[in-house]
Short mmCIF file of N, CA, C and O in Angstrom, two decimals:
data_model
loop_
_atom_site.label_atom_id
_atom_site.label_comp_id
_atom_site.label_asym_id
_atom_site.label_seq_id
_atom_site.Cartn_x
_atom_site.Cartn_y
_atom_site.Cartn_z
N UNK A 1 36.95 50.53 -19.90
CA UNK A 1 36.30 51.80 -20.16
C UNK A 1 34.84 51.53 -20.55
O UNK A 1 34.63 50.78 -21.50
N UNK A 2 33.59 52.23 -19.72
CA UNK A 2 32.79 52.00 -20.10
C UNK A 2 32.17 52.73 -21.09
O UNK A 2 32.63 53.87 -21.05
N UNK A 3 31.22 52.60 -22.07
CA UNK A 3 30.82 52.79 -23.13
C UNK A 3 29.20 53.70 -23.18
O UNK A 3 28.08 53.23 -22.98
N UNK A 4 29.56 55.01 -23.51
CA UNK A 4 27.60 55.30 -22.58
C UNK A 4 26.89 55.12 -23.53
O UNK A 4 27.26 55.46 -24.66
N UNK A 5 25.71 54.55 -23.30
CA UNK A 5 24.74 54.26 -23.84
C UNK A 5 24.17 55.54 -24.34
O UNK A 5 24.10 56.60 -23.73
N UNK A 6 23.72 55.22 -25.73
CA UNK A 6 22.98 56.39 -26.47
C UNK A 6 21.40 56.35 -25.86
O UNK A 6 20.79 55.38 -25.42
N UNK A 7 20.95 57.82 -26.00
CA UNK A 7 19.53 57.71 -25.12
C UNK A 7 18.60 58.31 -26.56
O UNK A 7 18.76 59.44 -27.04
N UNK A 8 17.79 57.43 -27.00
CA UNK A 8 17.05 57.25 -28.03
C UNK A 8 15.60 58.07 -27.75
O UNK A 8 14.80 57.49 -27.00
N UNK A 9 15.18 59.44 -28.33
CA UNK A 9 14.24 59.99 -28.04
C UNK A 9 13.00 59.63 -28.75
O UNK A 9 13.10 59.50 -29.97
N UNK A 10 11.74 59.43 -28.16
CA UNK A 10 10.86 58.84 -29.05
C UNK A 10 9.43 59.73 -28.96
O UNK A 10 9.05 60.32 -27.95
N UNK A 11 9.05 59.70 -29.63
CA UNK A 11 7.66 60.38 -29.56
C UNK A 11 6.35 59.71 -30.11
O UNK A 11 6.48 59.13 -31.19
N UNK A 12 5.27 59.70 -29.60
CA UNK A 12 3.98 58.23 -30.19
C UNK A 12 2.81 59.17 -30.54
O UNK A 12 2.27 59.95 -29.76
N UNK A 13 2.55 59.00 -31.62
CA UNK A 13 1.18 59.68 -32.31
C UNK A 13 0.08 58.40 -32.41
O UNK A 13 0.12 57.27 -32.90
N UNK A 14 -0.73 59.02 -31.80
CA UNK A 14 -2.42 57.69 -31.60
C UNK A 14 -1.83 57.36 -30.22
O UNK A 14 -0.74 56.82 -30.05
N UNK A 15 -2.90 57.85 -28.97
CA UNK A 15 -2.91 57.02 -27.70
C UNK A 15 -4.47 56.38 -27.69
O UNK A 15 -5.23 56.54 -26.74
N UNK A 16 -4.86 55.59 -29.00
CA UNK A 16 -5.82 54.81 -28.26
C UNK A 16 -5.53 53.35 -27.84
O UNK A 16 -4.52 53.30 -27.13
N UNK A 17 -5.86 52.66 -27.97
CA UNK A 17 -5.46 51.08 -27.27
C UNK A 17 -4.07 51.03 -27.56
O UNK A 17 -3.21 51.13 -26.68
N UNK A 18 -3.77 50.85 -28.93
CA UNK A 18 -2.11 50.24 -28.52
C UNK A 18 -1.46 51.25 -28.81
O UNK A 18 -0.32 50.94 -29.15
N UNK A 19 -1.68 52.58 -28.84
CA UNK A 19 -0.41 53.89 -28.21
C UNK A 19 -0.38 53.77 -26.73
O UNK A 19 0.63 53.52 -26.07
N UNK A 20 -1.69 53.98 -26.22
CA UNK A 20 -1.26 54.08 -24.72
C UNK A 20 -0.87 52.67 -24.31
O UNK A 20 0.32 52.75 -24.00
N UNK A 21 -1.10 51.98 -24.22
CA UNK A 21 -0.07 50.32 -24.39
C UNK A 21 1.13 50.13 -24.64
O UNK A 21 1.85 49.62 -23.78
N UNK A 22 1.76 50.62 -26.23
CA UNK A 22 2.88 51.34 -26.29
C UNK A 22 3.41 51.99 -25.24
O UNK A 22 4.51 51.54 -24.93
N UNK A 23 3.11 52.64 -24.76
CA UNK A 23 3.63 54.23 -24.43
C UNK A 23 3.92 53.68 -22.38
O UNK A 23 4.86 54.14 -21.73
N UNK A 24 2.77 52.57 -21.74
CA UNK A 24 3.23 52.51 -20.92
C UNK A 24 4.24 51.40 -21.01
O UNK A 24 4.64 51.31 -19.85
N UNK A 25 4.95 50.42 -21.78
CA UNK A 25 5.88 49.29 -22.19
C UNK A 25 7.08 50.24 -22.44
O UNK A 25 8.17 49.90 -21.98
N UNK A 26 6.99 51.23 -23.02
CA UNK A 26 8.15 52.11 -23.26
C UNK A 26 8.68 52.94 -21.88
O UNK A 26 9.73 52.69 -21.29
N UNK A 27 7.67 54.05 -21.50
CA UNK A 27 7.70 54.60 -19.98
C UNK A 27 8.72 53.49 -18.93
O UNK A 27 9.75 53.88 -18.38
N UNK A 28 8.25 52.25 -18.82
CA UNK A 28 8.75 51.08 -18.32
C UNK A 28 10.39 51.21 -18.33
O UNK A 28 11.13 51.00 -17.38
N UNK A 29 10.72 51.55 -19.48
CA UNK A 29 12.35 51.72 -20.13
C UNK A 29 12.63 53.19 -19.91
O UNK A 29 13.68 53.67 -20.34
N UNK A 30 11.82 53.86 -19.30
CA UNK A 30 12.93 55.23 -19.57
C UNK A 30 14.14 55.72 -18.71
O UNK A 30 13.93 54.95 -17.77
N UNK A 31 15.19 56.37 -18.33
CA UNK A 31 15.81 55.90 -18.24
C UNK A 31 17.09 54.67 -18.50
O UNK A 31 18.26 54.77 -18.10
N UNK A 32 16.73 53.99 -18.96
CA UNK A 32 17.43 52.82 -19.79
C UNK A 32 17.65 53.33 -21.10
O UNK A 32 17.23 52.37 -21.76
N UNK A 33 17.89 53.89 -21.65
CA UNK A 33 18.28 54.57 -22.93
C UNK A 33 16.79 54.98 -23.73
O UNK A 33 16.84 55.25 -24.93
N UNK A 34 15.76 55.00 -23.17
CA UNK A 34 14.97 55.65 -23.85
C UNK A 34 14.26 56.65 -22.93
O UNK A 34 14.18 56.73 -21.71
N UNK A 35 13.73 57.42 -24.00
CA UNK A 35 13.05 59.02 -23.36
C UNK A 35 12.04 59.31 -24.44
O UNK A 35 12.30 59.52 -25.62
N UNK A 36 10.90 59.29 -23.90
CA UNK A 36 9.76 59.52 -24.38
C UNK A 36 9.58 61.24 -24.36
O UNK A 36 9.31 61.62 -23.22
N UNK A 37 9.63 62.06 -25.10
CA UNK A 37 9.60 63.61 -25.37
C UNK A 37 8.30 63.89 -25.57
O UNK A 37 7.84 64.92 -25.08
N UNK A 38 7.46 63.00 -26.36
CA UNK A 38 5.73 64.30 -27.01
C UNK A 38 5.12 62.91 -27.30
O UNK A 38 5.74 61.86 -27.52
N UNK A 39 4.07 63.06 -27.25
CA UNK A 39 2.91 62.33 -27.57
C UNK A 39 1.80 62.68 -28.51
O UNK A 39 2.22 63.74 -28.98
N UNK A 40 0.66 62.45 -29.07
CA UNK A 40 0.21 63.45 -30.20
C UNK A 40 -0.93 62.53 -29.99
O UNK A 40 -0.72 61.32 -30.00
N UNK A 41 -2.82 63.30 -29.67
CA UNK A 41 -3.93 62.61 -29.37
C UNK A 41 -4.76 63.80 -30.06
O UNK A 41 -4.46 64.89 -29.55
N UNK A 42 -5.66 63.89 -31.01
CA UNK A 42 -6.62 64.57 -31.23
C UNK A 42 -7.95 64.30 -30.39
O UNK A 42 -8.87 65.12 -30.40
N UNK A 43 -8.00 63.12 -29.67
CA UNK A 43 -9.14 63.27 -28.30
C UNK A 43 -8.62 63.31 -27.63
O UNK A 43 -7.76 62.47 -27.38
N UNK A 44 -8.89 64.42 -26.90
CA UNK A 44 -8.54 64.94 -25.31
C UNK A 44 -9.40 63.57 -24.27
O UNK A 44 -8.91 63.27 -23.18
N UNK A 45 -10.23 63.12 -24.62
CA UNK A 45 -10.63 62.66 -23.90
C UNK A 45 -10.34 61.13 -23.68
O UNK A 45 -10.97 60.48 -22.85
N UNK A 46 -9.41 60.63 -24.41
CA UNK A 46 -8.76 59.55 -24.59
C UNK A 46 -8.23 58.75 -23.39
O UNK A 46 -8.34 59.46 -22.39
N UNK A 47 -7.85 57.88 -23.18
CA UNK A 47 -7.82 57.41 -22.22
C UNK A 47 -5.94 57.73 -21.66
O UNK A 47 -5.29 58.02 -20.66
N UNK A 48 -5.77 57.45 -23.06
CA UNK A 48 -4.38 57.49 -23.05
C UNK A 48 -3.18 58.81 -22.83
O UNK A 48 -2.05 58.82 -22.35
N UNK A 49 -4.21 60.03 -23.53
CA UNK A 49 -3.55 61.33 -22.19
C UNK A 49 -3.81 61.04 -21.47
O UNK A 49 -2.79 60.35 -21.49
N UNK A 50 -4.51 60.63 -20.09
CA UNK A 50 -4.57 60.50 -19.09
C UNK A 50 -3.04 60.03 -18.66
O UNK A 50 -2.26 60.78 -18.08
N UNK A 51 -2.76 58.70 -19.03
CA UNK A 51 -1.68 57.79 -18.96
C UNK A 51 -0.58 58.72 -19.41
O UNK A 51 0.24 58.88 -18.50
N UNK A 52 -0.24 59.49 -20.67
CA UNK A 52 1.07 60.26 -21.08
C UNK A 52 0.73 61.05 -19.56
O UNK A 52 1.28 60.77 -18.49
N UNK A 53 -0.21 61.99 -19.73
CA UNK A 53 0.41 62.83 -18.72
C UNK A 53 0.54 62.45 -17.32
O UNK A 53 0.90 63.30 -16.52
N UNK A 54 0.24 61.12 -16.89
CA UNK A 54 0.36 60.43 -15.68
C UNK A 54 2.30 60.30 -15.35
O UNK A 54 2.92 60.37 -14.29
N UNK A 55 2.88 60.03 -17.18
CA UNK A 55 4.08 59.49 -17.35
C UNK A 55 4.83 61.01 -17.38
O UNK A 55 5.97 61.08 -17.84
N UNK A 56 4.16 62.18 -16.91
CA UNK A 56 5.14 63.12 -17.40
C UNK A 56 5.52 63.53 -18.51
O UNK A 56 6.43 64.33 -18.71
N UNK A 57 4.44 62.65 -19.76
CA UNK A 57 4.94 63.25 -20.93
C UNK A 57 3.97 63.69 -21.76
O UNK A 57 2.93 63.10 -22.05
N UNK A 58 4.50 65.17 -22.26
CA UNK A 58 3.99 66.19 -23.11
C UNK A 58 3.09 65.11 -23.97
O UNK A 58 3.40 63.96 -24.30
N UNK A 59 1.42 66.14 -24.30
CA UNK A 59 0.78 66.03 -25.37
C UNK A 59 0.22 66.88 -26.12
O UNK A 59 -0.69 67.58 -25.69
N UNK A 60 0.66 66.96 -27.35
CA UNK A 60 -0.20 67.55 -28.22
C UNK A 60 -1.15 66.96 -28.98
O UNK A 60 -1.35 65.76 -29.18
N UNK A 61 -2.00 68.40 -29.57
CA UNK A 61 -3.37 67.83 -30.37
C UNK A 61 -3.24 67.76 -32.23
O UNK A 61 -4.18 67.38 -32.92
N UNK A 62 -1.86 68.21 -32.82
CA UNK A 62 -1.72 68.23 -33.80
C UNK A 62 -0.30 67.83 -34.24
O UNK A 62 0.49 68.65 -33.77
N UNK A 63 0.49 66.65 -35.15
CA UNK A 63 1.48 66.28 -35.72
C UNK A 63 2.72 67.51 -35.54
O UNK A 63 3.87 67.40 -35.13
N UNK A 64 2.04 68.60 -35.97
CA UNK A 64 3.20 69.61 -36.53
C UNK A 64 3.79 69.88 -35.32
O UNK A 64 4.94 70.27 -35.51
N UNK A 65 3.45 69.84 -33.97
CA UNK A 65 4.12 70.22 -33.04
C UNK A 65 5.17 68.96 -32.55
O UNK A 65 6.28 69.34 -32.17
N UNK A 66 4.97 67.91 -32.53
CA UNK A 66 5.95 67.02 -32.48
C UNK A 66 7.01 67.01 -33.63
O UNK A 66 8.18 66.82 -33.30
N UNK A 67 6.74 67.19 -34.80
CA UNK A 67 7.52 67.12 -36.26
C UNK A 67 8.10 68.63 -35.87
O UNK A 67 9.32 68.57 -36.04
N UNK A 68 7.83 69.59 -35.54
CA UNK A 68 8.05 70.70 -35.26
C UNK A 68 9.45 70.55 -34.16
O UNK A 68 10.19 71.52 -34.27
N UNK A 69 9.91 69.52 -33.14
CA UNK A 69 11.04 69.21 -31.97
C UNK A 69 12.03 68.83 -32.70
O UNK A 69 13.01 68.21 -32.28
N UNK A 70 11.77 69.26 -34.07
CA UNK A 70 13.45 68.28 -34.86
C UNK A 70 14.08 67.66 -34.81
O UNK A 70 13.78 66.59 -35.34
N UNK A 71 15.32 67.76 -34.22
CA UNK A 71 16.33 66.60 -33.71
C UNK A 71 15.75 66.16 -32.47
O UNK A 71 15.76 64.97 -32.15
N UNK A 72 15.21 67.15 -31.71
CA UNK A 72 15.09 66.39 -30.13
C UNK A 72 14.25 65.04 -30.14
O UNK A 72 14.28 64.29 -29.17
N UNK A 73 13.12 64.61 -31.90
CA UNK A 73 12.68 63.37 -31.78
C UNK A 73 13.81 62.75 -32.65
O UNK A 73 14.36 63.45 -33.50
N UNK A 74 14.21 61.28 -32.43
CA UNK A 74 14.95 60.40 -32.59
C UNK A 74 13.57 59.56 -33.99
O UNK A 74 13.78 59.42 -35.20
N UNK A 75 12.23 59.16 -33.16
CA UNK A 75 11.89 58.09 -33.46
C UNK A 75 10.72 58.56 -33.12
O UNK A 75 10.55 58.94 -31.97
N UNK A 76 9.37 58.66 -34.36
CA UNK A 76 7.96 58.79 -34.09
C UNK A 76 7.58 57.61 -34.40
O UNK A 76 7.89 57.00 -35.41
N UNK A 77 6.55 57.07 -33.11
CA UNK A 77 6.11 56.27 -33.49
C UNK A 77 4.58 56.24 -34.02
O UNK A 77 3.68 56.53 -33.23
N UNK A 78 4.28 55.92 -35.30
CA UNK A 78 3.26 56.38 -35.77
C UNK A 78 2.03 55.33 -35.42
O UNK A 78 1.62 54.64 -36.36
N UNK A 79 1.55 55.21 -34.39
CA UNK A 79 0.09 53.90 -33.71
C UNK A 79 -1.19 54.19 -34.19
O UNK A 79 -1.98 53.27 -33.97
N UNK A 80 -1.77 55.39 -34.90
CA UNK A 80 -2.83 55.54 -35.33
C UNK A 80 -3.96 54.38 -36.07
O UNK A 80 -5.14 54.01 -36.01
N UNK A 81 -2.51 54.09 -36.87
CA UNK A 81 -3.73 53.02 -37.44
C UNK A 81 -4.67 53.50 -38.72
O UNK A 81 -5.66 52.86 -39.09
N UNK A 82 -4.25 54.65 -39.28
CA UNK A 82 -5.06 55.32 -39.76
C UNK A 82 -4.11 55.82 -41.33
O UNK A 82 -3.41 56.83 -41.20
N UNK A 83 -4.11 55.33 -42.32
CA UNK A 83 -3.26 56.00 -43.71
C UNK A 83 -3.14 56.95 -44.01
O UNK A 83 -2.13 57.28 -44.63
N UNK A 84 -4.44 58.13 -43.59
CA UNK A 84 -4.34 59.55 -43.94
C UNK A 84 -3.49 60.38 -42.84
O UNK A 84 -2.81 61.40 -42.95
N UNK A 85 -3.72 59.69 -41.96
CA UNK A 85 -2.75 60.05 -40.71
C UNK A 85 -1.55 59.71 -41.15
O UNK A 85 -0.92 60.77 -41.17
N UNK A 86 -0.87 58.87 -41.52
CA UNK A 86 0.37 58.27 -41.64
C UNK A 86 1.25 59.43 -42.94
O UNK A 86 2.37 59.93 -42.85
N UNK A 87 0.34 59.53 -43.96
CA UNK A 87 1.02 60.21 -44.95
C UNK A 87 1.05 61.82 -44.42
O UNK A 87 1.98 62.62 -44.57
N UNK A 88 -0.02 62.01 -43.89
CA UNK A 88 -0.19 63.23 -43.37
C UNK A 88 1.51 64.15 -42.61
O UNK A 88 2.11 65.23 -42.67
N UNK A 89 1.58 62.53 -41.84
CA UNK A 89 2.46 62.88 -40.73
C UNK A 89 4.05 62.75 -41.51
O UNK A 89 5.02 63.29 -40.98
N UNK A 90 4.18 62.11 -42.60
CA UNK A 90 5.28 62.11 -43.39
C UNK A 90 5.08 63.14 -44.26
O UNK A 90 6.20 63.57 -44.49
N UNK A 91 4.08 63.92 -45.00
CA UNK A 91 4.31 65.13 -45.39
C UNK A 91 4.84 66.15 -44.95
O UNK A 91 5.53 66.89 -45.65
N UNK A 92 4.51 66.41 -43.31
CA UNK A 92 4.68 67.23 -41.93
C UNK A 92 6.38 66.90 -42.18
O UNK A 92 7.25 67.70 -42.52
N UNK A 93 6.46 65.92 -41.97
CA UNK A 93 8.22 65.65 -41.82
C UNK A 93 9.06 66.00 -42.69
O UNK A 93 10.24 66.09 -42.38
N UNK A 94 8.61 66.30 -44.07
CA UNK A 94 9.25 65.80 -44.80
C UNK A 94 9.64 67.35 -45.25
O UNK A 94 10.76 67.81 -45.44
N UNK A 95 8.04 68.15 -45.37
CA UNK A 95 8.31 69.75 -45.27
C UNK A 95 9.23 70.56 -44.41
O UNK A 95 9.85 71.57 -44.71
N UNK A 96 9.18 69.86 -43.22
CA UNK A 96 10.12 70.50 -41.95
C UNK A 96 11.12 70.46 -42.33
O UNK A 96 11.84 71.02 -41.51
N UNK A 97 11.89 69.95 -43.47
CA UNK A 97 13.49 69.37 -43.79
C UNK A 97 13.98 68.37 -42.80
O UNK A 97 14.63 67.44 -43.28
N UNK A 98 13.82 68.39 -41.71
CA UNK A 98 13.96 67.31 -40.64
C UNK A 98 14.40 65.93 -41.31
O UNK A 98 13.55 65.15 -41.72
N UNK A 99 16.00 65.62 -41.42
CA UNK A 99 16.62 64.77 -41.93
C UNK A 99 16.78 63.76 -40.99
O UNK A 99 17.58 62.90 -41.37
N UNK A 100 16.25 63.55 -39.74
CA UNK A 100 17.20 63.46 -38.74
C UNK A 100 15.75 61.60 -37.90
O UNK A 100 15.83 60.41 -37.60
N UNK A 101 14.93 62.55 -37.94
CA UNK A 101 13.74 61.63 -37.12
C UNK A 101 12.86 61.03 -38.12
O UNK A 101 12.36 61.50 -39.14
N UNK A 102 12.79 59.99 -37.65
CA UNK A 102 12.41 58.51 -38.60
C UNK A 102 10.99 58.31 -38.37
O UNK A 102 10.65 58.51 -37.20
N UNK A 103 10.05 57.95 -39.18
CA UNK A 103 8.19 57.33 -38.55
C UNK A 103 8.74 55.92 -38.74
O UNK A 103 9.22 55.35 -39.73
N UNK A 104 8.55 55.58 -37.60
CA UNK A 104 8.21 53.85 -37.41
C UNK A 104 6.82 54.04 -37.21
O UNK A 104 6.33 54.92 -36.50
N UNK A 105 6.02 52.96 -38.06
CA UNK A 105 4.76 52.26 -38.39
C UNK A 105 4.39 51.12 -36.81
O UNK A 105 5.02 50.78 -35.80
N UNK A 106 3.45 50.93 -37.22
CA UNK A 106 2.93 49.82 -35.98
C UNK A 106 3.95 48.79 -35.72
O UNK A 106 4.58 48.51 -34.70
N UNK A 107 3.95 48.12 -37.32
CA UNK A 107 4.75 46.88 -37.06
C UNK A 107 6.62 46.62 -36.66
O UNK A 107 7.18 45.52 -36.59
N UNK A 108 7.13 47.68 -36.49
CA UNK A 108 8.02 48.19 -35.43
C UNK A 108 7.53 48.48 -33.98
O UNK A 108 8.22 48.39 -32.96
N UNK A 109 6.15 48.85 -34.06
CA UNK A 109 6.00 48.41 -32.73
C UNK A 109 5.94 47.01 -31.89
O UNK A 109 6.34 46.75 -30.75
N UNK A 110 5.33 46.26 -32.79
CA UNK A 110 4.95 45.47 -32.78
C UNK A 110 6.38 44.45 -32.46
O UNK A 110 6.29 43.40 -31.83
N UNK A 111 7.30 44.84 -32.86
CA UNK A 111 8.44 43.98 -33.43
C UNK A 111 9.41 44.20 -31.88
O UNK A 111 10.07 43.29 -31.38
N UNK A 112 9.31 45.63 -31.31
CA UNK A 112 9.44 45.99 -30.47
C UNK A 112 8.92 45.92 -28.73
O UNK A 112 9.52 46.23 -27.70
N UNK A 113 7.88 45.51 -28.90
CA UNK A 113 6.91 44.44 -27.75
C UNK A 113 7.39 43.51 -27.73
O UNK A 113 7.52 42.99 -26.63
N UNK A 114 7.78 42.98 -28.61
CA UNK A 114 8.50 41.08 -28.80
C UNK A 114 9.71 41.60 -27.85
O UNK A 114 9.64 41.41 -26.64
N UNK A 115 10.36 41.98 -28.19
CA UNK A 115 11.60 41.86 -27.80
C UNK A 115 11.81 42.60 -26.67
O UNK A 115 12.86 42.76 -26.06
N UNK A 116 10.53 43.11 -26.41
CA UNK A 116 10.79 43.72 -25.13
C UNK A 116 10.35 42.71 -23.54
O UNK A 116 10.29 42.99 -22.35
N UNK A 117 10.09 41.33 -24.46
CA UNK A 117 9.01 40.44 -23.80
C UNK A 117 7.85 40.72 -23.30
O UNK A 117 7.57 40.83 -22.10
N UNK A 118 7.32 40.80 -23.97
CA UNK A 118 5.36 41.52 -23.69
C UNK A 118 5.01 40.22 -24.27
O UNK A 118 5.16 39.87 -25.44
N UNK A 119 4.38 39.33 -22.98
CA UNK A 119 4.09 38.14 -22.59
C UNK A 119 2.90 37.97 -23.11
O UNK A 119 2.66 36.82 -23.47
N UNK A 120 1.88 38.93 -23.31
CA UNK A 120 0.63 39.39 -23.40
C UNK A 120 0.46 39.44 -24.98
O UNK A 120 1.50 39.22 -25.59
N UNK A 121 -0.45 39.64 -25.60
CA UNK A 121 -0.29 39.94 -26.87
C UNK A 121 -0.50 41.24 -27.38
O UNK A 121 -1.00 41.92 -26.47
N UNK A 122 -0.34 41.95 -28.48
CA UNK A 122 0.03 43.16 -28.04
C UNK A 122 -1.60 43.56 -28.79
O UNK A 122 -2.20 42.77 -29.53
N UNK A 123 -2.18 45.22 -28.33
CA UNK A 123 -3.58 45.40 -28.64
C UNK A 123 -3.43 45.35 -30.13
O UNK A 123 -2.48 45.04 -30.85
N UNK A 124 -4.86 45.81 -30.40
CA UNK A 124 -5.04 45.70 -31.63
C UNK A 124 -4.90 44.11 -32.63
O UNK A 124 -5.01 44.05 -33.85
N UNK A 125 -4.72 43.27 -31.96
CA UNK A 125 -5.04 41.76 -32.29
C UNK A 125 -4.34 41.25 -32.72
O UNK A 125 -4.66 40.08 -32.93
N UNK A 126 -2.57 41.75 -33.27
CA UNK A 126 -1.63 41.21 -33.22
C UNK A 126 -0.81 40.20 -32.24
O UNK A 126 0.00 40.54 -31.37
N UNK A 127 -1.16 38.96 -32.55
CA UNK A 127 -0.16 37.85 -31.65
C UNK A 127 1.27 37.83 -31.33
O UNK A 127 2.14 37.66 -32.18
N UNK A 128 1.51 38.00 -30.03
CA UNK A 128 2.72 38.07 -29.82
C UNK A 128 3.85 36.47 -31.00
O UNK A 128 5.08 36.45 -31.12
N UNK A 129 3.27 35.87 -31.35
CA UNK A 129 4.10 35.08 -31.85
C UNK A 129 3.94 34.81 -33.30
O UNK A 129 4.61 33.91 -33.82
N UNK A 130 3.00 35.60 -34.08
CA UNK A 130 2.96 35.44 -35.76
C UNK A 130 2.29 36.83 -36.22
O UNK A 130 1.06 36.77 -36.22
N UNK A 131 2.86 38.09 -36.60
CA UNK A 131 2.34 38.96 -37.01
C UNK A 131 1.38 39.07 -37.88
O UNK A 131 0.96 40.18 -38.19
#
């Protein structure tokens, strides 16, 4: 009897260098139990909407609308890079009651490139082999 694989919904706030980096290493997997739902860029002009919406996936310009999909996110991944952003985006969560969807930080991303074998090192100047 086979066993179905759970399909893990994810959503990435910050597409500059290593969101949209992220975001195409993930895209790569969808299908395979992951599904990329929302994306979150306050520059439109970023390089990296380009790339989400190349991938078919939704972007918004403000947190609350991703924190706003409740259950449908599994897993934000928070790439900004930025602390006021980060708490910002756990206040957003935390108000919503949203018990359900988790902020993973960079270094889950990071942890997550490894093992996804990203041969390369991943942006933002983290070495694939000593964080």
């Amino acid at each position: 009897m086979a066993v179905e694989k759970k399909k893990v919904t994810v959503a990435i706030v910050g597409l500059g260098r290593v969101g949209s980096t992220f975001l195409v290493k993930l895209a790569e997997r969808e299908g395979q139990g992951v599904s990329i739902v929302g994306a979150v860029e306050r520059d439109a002009k970023s390089a990296g909407v380009g790339v989400a919406k190349d991938k078919g996936v939704k972007v918004f310009n403000d947190t609350k609308d991703v924190v706003s999909m409740g259950d449908e996110v599994d897993i934000i991944f928070d790439l900004t890079g930025n602390p006021d952003a980060r708490k910002n985006l756990r206040g957003d969560l935390a108000r919503s009651g949203n018990q359900h969807t988790v902020i993973a930080p960079e270094v889950v991303a990071f942890l997550i490139w490894d093992l996804m074998g990203g041969k390369e090192d991943f942006p933002g100047g983290h070495k694939k082999s000593g964080y």
